[in-house]
mmCIF file of C-alpha atoms in Angstrom:
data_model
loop_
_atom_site.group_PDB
_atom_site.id
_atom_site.type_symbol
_atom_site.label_atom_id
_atom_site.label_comp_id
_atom_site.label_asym_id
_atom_site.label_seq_id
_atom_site.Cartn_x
_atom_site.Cartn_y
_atom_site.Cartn_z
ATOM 1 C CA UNK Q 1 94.112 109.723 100.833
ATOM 2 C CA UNK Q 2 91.167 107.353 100.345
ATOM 3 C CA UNK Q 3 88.309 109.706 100.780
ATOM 4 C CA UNK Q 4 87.828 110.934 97.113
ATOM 5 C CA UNK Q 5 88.464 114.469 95.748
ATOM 6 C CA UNK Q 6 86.457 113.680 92.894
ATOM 7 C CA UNK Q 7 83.323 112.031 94.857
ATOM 8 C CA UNK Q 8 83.793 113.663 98.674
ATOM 9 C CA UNK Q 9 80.240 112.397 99.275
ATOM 10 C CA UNK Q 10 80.527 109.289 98.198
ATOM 11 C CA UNK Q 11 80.012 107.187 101.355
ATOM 12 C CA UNK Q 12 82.265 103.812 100.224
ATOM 13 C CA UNK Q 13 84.881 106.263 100.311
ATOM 14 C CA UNK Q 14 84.209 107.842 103.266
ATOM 15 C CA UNK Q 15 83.916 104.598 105.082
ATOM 16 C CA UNK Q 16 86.576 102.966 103.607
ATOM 17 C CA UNK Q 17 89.023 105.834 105.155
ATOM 18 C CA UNK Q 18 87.061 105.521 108.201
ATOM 19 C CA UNK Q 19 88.129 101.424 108.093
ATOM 20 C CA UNK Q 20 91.987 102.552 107.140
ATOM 21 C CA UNK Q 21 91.762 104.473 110.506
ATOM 22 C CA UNK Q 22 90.788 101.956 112.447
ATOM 23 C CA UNK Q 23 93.456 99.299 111.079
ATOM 24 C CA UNK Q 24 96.587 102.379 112.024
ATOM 25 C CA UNK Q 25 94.977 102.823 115.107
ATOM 26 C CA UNK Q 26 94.775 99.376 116.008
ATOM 27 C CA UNK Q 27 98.304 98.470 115.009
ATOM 28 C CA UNK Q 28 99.812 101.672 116.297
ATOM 29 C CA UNK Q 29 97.865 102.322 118.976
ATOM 30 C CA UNK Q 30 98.892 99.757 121.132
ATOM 31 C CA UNK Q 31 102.464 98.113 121.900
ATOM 32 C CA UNK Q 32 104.974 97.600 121.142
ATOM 33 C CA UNK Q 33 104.570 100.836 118.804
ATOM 34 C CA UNK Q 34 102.182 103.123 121.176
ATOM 35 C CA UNK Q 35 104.947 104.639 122.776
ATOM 36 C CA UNK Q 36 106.312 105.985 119.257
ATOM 37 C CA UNK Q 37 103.798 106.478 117.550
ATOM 38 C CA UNK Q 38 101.709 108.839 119.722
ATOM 39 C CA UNK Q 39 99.137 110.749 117.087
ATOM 40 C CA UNK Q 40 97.014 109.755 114.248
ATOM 41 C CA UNK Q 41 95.735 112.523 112.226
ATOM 42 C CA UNK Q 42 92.274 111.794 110.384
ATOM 43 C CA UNK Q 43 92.267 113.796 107.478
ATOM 44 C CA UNK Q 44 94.881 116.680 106.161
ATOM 45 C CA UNK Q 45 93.087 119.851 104.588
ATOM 46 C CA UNK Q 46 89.486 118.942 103.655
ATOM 47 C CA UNK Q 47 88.207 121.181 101.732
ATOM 48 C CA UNK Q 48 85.216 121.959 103.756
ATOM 49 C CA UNK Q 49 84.972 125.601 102.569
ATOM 50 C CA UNK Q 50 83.904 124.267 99.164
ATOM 51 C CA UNK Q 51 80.528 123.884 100.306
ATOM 52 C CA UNK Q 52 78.279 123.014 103.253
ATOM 53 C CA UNK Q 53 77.331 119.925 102.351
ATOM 54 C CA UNK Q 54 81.305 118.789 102.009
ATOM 55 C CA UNK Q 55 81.143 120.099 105.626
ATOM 56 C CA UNK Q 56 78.893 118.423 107.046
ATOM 57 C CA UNK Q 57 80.454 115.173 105.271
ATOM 58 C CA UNK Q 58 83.450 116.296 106.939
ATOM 59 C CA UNK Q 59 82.564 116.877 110.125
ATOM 60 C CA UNK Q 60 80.529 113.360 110.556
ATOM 61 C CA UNK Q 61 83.724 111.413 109.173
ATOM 62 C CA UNK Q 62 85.597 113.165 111.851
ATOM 63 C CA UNK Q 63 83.483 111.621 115.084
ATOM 64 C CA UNK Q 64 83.113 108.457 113.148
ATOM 65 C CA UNK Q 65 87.318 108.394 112.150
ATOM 66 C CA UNK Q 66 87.513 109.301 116.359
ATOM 67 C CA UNK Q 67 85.527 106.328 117.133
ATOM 68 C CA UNK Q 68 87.370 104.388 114.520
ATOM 69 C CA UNK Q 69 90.960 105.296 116.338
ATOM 70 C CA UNK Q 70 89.867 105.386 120.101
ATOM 71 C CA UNK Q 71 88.374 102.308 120.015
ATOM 72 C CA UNK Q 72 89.604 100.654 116.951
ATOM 73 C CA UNK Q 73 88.528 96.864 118.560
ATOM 74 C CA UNK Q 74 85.101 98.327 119.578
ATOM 75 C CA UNK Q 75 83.637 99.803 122.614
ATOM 76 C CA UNK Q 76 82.724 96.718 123.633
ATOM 77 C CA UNK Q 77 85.823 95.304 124.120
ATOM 78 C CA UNK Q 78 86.316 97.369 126.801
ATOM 79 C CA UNK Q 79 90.204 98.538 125.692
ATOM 80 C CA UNK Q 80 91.033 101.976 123.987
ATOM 81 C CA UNK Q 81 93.966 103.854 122.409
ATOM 82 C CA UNK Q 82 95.803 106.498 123.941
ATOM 83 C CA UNK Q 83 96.445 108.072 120.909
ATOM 84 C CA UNK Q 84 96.253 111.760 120.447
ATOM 85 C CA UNK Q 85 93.698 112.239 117.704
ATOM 86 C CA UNK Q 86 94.438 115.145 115.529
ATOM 87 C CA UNK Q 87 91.838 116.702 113.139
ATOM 88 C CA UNK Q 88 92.358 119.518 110.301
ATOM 89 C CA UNK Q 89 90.427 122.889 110.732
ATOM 90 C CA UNK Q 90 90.069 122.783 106.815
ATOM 91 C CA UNK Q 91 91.021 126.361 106.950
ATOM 92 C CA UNK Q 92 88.249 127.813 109.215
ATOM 93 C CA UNK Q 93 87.977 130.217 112.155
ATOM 94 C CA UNK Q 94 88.387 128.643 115.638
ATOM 95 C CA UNK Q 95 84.787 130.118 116.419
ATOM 96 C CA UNK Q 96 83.189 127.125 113.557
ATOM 97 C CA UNK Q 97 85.069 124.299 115.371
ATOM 98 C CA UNK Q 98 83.680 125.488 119.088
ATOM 99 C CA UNK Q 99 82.582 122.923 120.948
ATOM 100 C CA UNK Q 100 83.075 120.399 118.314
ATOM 101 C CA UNK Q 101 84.791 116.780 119.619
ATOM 102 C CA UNK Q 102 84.799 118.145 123.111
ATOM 103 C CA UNK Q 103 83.375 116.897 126.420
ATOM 104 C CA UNK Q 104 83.688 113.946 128.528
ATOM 105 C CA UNK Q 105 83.430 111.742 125.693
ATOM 106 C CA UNK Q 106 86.355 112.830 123.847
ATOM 107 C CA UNK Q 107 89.404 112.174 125.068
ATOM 108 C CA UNK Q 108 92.770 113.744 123.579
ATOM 109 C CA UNK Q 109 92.096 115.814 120.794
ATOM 110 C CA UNK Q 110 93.881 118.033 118.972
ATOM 111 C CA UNK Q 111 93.222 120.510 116.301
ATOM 112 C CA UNK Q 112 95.886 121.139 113.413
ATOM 113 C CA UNK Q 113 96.009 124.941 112.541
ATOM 114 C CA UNK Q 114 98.672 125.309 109.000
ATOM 115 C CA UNK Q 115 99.383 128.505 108.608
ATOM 116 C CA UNK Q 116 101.241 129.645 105.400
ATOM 117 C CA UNK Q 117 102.752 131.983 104.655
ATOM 118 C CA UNK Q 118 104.211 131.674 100.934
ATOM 119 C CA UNK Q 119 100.910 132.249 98.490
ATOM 120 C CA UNK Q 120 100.645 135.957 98.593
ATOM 121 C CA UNK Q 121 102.308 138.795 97.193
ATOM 122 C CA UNK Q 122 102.938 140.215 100.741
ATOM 123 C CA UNK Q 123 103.913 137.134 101.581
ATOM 124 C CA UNK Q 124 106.712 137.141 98.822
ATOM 125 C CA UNK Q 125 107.843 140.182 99.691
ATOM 126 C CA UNK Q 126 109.045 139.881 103.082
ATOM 127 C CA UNK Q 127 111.867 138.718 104.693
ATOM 128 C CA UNK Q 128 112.557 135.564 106.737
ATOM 129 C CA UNK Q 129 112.885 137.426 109.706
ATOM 130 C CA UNK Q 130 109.662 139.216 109.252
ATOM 131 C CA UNK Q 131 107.946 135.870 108.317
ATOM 132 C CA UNK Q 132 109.459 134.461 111.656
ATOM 133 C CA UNK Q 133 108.247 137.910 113.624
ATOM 134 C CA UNK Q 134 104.620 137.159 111.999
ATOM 135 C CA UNK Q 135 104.061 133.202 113.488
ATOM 136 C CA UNK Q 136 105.527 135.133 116.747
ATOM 137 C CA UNK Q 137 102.962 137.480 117.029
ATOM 138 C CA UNK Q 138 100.327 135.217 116.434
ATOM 139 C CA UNK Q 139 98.294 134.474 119.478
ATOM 140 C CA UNK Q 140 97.359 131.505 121.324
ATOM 141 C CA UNK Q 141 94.885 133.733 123.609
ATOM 142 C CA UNK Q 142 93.681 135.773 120.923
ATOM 143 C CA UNK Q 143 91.547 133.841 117.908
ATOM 144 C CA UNK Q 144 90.955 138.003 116.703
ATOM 145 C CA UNK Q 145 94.776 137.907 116.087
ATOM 146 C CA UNK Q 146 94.432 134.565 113.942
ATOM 147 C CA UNK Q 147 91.844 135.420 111.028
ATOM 148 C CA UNK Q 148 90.332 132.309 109.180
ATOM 149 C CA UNK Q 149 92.634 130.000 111.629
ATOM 150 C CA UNK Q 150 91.583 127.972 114.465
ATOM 151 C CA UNK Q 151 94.045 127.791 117.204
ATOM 152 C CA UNK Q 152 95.664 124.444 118.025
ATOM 153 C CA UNK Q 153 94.949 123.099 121.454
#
């Protein structure tokens, strides 16, 4: 990861990950890999619960990172990706990520939901068919049935 974890707001980092995305998408994005490589993920669990401000950081890297892999040669040129453009919910409810990257202007995107289940107690003490019963029951309908995730769509 280029984006620092010691200096999150430090915007040569920021746009330096920003750049990175834009090279993968470029060379993926198009043949003769496009039709393996079908996703580009911009960033895997910010820590945006630290504080608002590492948020908001977060959050504008995200539709500058989506800019940076749909149109990795510029909007200008007239030529996009098809990638599917994935972005982290950093561990927040689906309600904080409504309406965010959606709309006409966004095209293919995809929200990546991890939900563990191995840092608890309860978690330790169950057993693997209980653990499989639990991502069963979780609801794709429902974000009340999800606490603190966001459902993938």
């Amino acid at each position: 990861m280029i984006l620092s974890s010691a200096r999150p707001h430090d915007p040569v980092y920021v746009d330096r990950t920003v750049e990175v995305i834009r090279t993968l998408a470029a060379k993926y994005g198009s043949p003769p890999y496009s039709d393996t490589v079908t996703m580009i993920e911009l960033l895997n669990e910010p820590a945006i619960s630290v504080s608002d401000e590492m948020a908001k950081v977060t959050k504008q890297y995200y539709l500058d990172a989506y800019e940076a892999a749909r149109w990795p040669w510029g909007r200008e040129a007239g030529n996009q990706t098809d990638l599917i453009i994935v972005f982290h919910d950093g561990f927040r409810e689906l309600m904080y990520w409504d309406g965010f990257l959606t709309g006409d202007e966004f095209e293919k995107v995809w929200i990546d939901d991890h939900y563990y289940q191995v840092f608890g107690v309860r978690d330790a003490n169950v057993t693997a068919e209980q653990h499989i019963r639990v991502g069963s029951d979780l609801s794709l309908d429902d974000p009340t049935s999800r606490p603190n995730h966001a459902v993938p769509c």
